[in-house]
């Protein structure tokens, strides 16, 4: 795991930047959380595409089936897919994590019109570029999505795994969870129950299962190939830089919202 430790050491300054971002200190009211979710939901969505790209690369999803030859990598990704695409929500219903996030947005009263229009257009066969233009996605979010799908299009399993493992949704620090808990107006306030469940579930899975499995997957895919390890590090750094850009956008949106609301 020496190469993994090297990557984690190299990524620490960027992770620190994310975890200490000023945006977290701005999440003081339910309206701030709504703004966060309305922008962050696109990162939740494209994460699922990274996941399925890995499954498509590391396993055989075509018929007639033939073995891919790397059973360990296939097992790693299939275990993660089971949880991310078909987990159980707080009512025992089987849903993807993206759908759980959307449910939590509905509960909190966040606007889901843009993300729903975007995904509905894609279901109809519209390209990501056209769908983004149709719903007027912010350029920063579009850049975030472009990075993800460029990595997918390049088709290098170790690079897709790098974006997935080091730039995935577990970069939301525990600080965000604490802010949500502290911002509840009363113990009976149910507006955050779905979001709290989603966050707790994500933290549980990423810390106990998905994180260690993902690191093993990266190690499996890179092996002793120095070039692959170098490309993995560069992809991981770019993924975190994209996250910092997204956090900056959300921070600015919250600031603008507050300044606008104080204008008389």
mmCIF file of C-alpha atoms in Angstrom, residues 5-192:
data_model
loop_
_atom_site.group_PDB
_atom_site.id
_atom_site.type_symbol
_atom_site.label_atom_id
_atom_site.label_comp_id
_atom_site.label_asym_id
_atom_site.label_seq_id
_atom_site.Cartn_x
_atom_site.Cartn_y
_atom_site.Cartn_z
ATOM 1 C CA UNK A 5 -0.023 6.141 1.092
ATOM 2 C CA UNK A 6 1.972 8.309 -1.307
ATOM 3 C CA UNK A 7 -1.206 9.387 -3.104
ATOM 4 C CA UNK A 8 -3.009 10.143 0.156
ATOM 5 C CA UNK A 9 -0.035 12.226 1.323
ATOM 6 C CA UNK A 10 0.000 14.140 -1.965
ATOM 7 C CA UNK A 11 -3.747 14.748 -1.742
ATOM 8 C CA UNK A 12 -3.755 15.962 1.865
ATOM 9 C CA UNK A 13 -3.402 19.701 1.060
ATOM 10 C CA UNK A 14 -6.371 19.513 -1.301
ATOM 11 C CA UNK A 15 -8.450 17.476 1.143
ATOM 12 C CA UNK A 16 -7.630 19.999 3.875
ATOM 13 C CA UNK A 17 -8.758 22.774 1.571
ATOM 14 C CA UNK A 18 -12.083 21.003 1.038
ATOM 15 C CA UNK A 19 -12.656 20.099 4.681
ATOM 16 C CA UNK A 20 -11.812 23.623 5.882
ATOM 17 C CA UNK A 21 -13.747 25.400 3.161
ATOM 18 C CA UNK A 22 -15.585 28.543 4.275
ATOM 19 C CA UNK A 23 -18.785 27.186 2.736
ATOM 20 C CA UNK A 24 -19.471 24.955 5.748
ATOM 21 C CA UNK A 25 -19.566 27.960 8.057
ATOM 22 C CA UNK A 26 -22.232 29.510 5.840
ATOM 23 C CA UNK A 27 -24.742 26.681 6.282
ATOM 24 C CA UNK A 28 -26.633 28.362 9.094
ATOM 25 C CA UNK A 29 -30.237 28.117 7.945
ATOM 26 C CA UNK A 30 -32.514 25.815 5.996
ATOM 27 C CA UNK A 31 -32.336 28.147 2.969
ATOM 28 C CA UNK A 32 -28.544 27.711 2.924
ATOM 29 C CA UNK A 33 -28.897 23.934 2.969
ATOM 30 C CA UNK A 34 -31.389 24.130 0.096
ATOM 31 C CA UNK A 35 -28.895 26.089 -2.008
ATOM 32 C CA UNK A 36 -26.196 23.572 -1.168
ATOM 33 C CA UNK A 37 -28.326 20.627 -2.230
ATOM 34 C CA UNK A 38 -29.607 22.245 -5.433
ATOM 35 C CA UNK A 39 -26.011 22.563 -6.668
ATOM 36 C CA UNK A 40 -24.481 19.502 -5.019
ATOM 37 C CA UNK A 41 -27.106 17.132 -6.447
ATOM 38 C CA UNK A 42 -25.282 17.165 -9.794
ATOM 39 C CA UNK A 43 -22.210 15.698 -8.074
ATOM 40 C CA UNK A 44 -24.411 13.003 -6.523
ATOM 41 C CA UNK A 45 -25.754 12.229 -10.000
ATOM 42 C CA UNK A 46 -22.442 12.058 -11.884
ATOM 43 C CA UNK A 47 -20.988 9.881 -9.135
ATOM 44 C CA UNK A 48 -23.447 7.197 -10.219
ATOM 45 C CA UNK A 49 -22.103 7.427 -13.773
ATOM 46 C CA UNK A 50 -18.549 6.908 -12.502
ATOM 47 C CA UNK A 51 -19.818 3.890 -10.602
ATOM 48 C CA UNK A 52 -21.539 2.340 -13.616
ATOM 49 C CA UNK A 53 -18.584 3.134 -15.882
ATOM 50 C CA UNK A 54 -16.380 1.129 -13.529
ATOM 51 C CA UNK A 55 -18.848 -1.736 -13.451
ATOM 52 C CA UNK A 56 -19.037 -1.723 -17.244
ATOM 53 C CA UNK A 57 -15.242 -1.764 -17.481
ATOM 54 C CA UNK A 58 -14.456 -4.303 -14.775
ATOM 55 C CA UNK A 59 -17.329 -6.726 -15.319
ATOM 56 C CA UNK A 60 -19.086 -8.098 -18.370
ATOM 57 C CA UNK A 61 -22.597 -6.677 -18.713
ATOM 58 C CA UNK A 62 -23.137 -7.875 -22.284
ATOM 59 C CA UNK A 63 -24.821 -11.004 -23.604
ATOM 60 C CA UNK A 64 -23.491 -13.576 -24.351
ATOM 61 C CA UNK A 65 -21.330 -13.284 -21.247
ATOM 62 C CA UNK A 66 -17.599 -13.985 -21.166
ATOM 63 C CA UNK A 67 -15.216 -13.617 -18.190
ATOM 64 C CA UNK A 68 -13.239 -10.399 -17.853
ATOM 65 C CA UNK A 69 -10.337 -12.103 -16.117
ATOM 66 C CA UNK A 70 -10.069 -9.929 -13.004
ATOM 67 C CA UNK A 71 -12.450 -11.448 -10.503
ATOM 68 C CA UNK A 72 -11.150 -9.387 -7.593
ATOM 69 C CA UNK A 73 -11.812 -6.061 -9.329
ATOM 70 C CA UNK A 74 -15.242 -7.295 -10.444
ATOM 71 C CA UNK A 75 -16.141 -8.255 -6.885
ATOM 72 C CA UNK A 76 -14.939 -4.901 -5.521
ATOM 73 C CA UNK A 77 -17.139 -2.867 -7.842
ATOM 74 C CA UNK A 78 -20.162 -5.178 -7.662
ATOM 75 C CA UNK A 79 -20.222 -4.876 -3.872
ATOM 76 C CA UNK A 80 -20.243 -1.096 -4.114
ATOM 77 C CA UNK A 81 -22.878 -1.050 -6.864
ATOM 78 C CA UNK A 82 -25.237 -3.105 -4.692
ATOM 79 C CA UNK A 83 -25.219 -0.425 -1.998
ATOM 80 C CA UNK A 84 -25.114 2.662 -4.185
ATOM 81 C CA UNK A 85 -27.736 1.600 -6.723
ATOM 82 C CA UNK A 86 -30.038 -0.500 -4.538
ATOM 83 C CA UNK A 87 -29.675 0.463 -0.887
ATOM 84 C CA UNK A 88 -32.541 0.540 1.628
ATOM 85 C CA UNK A 89 -33.935 3.845 2.862
ATOM 86 C CA UNK A 90 -35.297 4.620 6.322
ATOM 87 C CA UNK A 91 -38.649 3.003 5.423
ATOM 88 C CA UNK A 92 -37.128 -0.203 4.095
ATOM 89 C CA UNK A 93 -37.685 0.791 0.459
ATOM 90 C CA UNK A 94 -34.978 -0.143 -2.045
ATOM 91 C CA UNK A 95 -33.603 2.954 -3.795
ATOM 92 C CA UNK A 96 -30.378 4.311 -5.211
ATOM 93 C CA UNK A 97 -28.497 6.894 -3.163
ATOM 94 C CA UNK A 98 -29.283 9.469 -5.839
ATOM 95 C CA UNK A 99 -33.002 8.813 -5.392
ATOM 96 C CA UNK A 100 -32.617 9.060 -1.620
ATOM 97 C CA UNK A 101 -30.913 12.416 -2.060
ATOM 98 C CA UNK A 102 -33.728 13.617 -4.303
ATOM 99 C CA UNK A 103 -36.264 12.505 -1.685
ATOM 100 C CA UNK A 104 -34.387 14.484 0.963
ATOM 101 C CA UNK A 105 -34.449 17.538 -1.306
ATOM 102 C CA UNK A 106 -38.220 17.221 -1.669
ATOM 103 C CA UNK A 107 -38.609 16.902 2.093
ATOM 104 C CA UNK A 108 -36.532 19.974 2.837
ATOM 105 C CA UNK A 109 -38.252 22.002 0.128
ATOM 106 C CA UNK A 110 -35.223 22.371 -2.150
ATOM 107 C CA UNK A 111 -35.919 23.052 -5.826
ATOM 108 C CA UNK A 112 -35.519 19.855 -7.857
ATOM 109 C CA UNK A 113 -36.878 21.211 -11.135
ATOM 110 C CA UNK A 114 -33.460 21.719 -12.756
ATOM 111 C CA UNK A 115 -31.985 18.308 -11.910
ATOM 112 C CA UNK A 116 -35.229 16.525 -12.837
ATOM 113 C CA UNK A 117 -35.417 18.321 -16.196
ATOM 114 C CA UNK A 118 -31.753 17.485 -16.783
ATOM 115 C CA UNK A 119 -32.070 13.758 -16.026
ATOM 116 C CA UNK A 120 -35.386 13.479 -17.890
ATOM 117 C CA UNK A 121 -33.743 14.956 -21.005
ATOM 118 C CA UNK A 122 -30.918 12.427 -20.732
ATOM 119 C CA UNK A 123 -33.449 9.590 -20.387
ATOM 120 C CA UNK A 124 -34.864 10.699 -23.725
ATOM 121 C CA UNK A 125 -31.442 10.380 -25.360
ATOM 122 C CA UNK A 126 -30.366 14.025 -25.213
ATOM 123 C CA UNK A 127 -26.603 14.508 -24.807
ATOM 124 C CA UNK A 128 -25.202 15.866 -21.548
ATOM 125 C CA UNK A 129 -24.038 19.040 -23.303
ATOM 126 C CA UNK A 130 -27.460 19.702 -24.818
ATOM 127 C CA UNK A 131 -29.301 18.838 -21.594
ATOM 128 C CA UNK A 132 -27.024 21.177 -19.629
ATOM 129 C CA UNK A 133 -27.733 23.971 -22.081
ATOM 130 C CA UNK A 134 -31.483 23.295 -22.006
ATOM 131 C CA UNK A 135 -31.713 23.662 -18.218
ATOM 132 C CA UNK A 136 -29.035 26.386 -18.008
ATOM 133 C CA UNK A 137 -26.630 24.611 -15.673
ATOM 134 C CA UNK A 138 -24.057 26.930 -14.118
ATOM 135 C CA UNK A 139 -20.699 26.859 -15.977
ATOM 136 C CA UNK A 140 -18.890 25.649 -12.844
ATOM 137 C CA UNK A 141 -21.207 22.656 -12.529
ATOM 138 C CA UNK A 142 -20.854 21.990 -16.255
ATOM 139 C CA UNK A 143 -17.045 21.998 -15.858
ATOM 140 C CA UNK A 144 -17.424 19.552 -12.960
ATOM 141 C CA UNK A 145 -19.515 17.217 -15.132
ATOM 142 C CA UNK A 146 -17.177 17.616 -18.113
ATOM 143 C CA UNK A 147 -14.245 16.414 -16.018
ATOM 144 C CA UNK A 148 -16.167 13.327 -14.886
ATOM 145 C CA UNK A 149 -17.292 12.318 -18.343
ATOM 146 C CA UNK A 150 -13.931 13.054 -19.938
ATOM 147 C CA UNK A 151 -12.390 10.574 -17.493
ATOM 148 C CA UNK A 152 -15.102 8.063 -18.376
ATOM 149 C CA UNK A 153 -14.644 8.590 -22.132
ATOM 150 C CA UNK A 154 -10.873 8.059 -21.885
ATOM 151 C CA UNK A 155 -11.758 4.568 -20.662
ATOM 152 C CA UNK A 156 -8.755 3.976 -18.394
ATOM 153 C CA UNK A 157 -10.045 1.848 -15.507
ATOM 154 C CA UNK A 158 -7.404 3.068 -13.048
ATOM 155 C CA UNK A 159 -8.246 6.725 -13.805
ATOM 156 C CA UNK A 160 -11.993 6.148 -13.454
ATOM 157 C CA UNK A 161 -11.266 4.381 -10.168
ATOM 158 C CA UNK A 162 -9.107 7.323 -9.060
ATOM 159 C CA UNK A 163 -11.879 9.858 -9.697
ATOM 160 C CA UNK A 164 -14.336 7.534 -7.974
ATOM 161 C CA UNK A 165 -12.189 6.671 -4.965
ATOM 162 C CA UNK A 166 -10.449 9.936 -4.160
ATOM 163 C CA UNK A 167 -13.016 12.435 -5.429
ATOM 164 C CA UNK A 168 -16.262 10.698 -4.458
ATOM 165 C CA UNK A 169 -19.021 11.817 -2.149
ATOM 166 C CA UNK A 170 -17.265 10.944 1.109
ATOM 167 C CA UNK A 171 -15.362 14.219 0.871
ATOM 168 C CA UNK A 172 -18.370 15.727 2.654
ATOM 169 C CA UNK A 173 -16.832 16.029 6.131
ATOM 170 C CA UNK A 174 -18.561 15.195 9.387
ATOM 171 C CA UNK A 175 -18.755 18.955 9.912
ATOM 172 C CA UNK A 176 -21.643 19.152 7.447
ATOM 173 C CA UNK A 177 -23.556 16.494 9.356
ATOM 174 C CA UNK A 178 -23.005 18.387 12.611
ATOM 175 C CA UNK A 179 -24.282 21.628 11.070
ATOM 176 C CA UNK A 180 -27.445 19.900 9.859
ATOM 177 C CA UNK A 181 -28.047 18.435 13.314
ATOM 178 C CA UNK A 182 -27.441 21.758 15.060
ATOM 179 C CA UNK A 183 -29.685 23.677 12.680
ATOM 180 C CA UNK A 184 -32.806 21.648 13.516
ATOM 181 C CA UNK A 185 -35.354 23.949 15.139
ATOM 182 C CA UNK A 186 -36.682 21.242 17.457
ATOM 183 C CA UNK A 187 -36.316 17.506 18.094
ATOM 184 C CA UNK A 188 -39.630 17.020 16.285
ATOM 185 C CA UNK A 189 -38.539 18.919 13.174
ATOM 186 C CA UNK A 190 -38.726 16.252 10.473
ATOM 187 C CA UNK A 191 -37.478 18.371 7.582
ATOM 188 C CA UNK A 192 -33.974 16.920 7.830
#
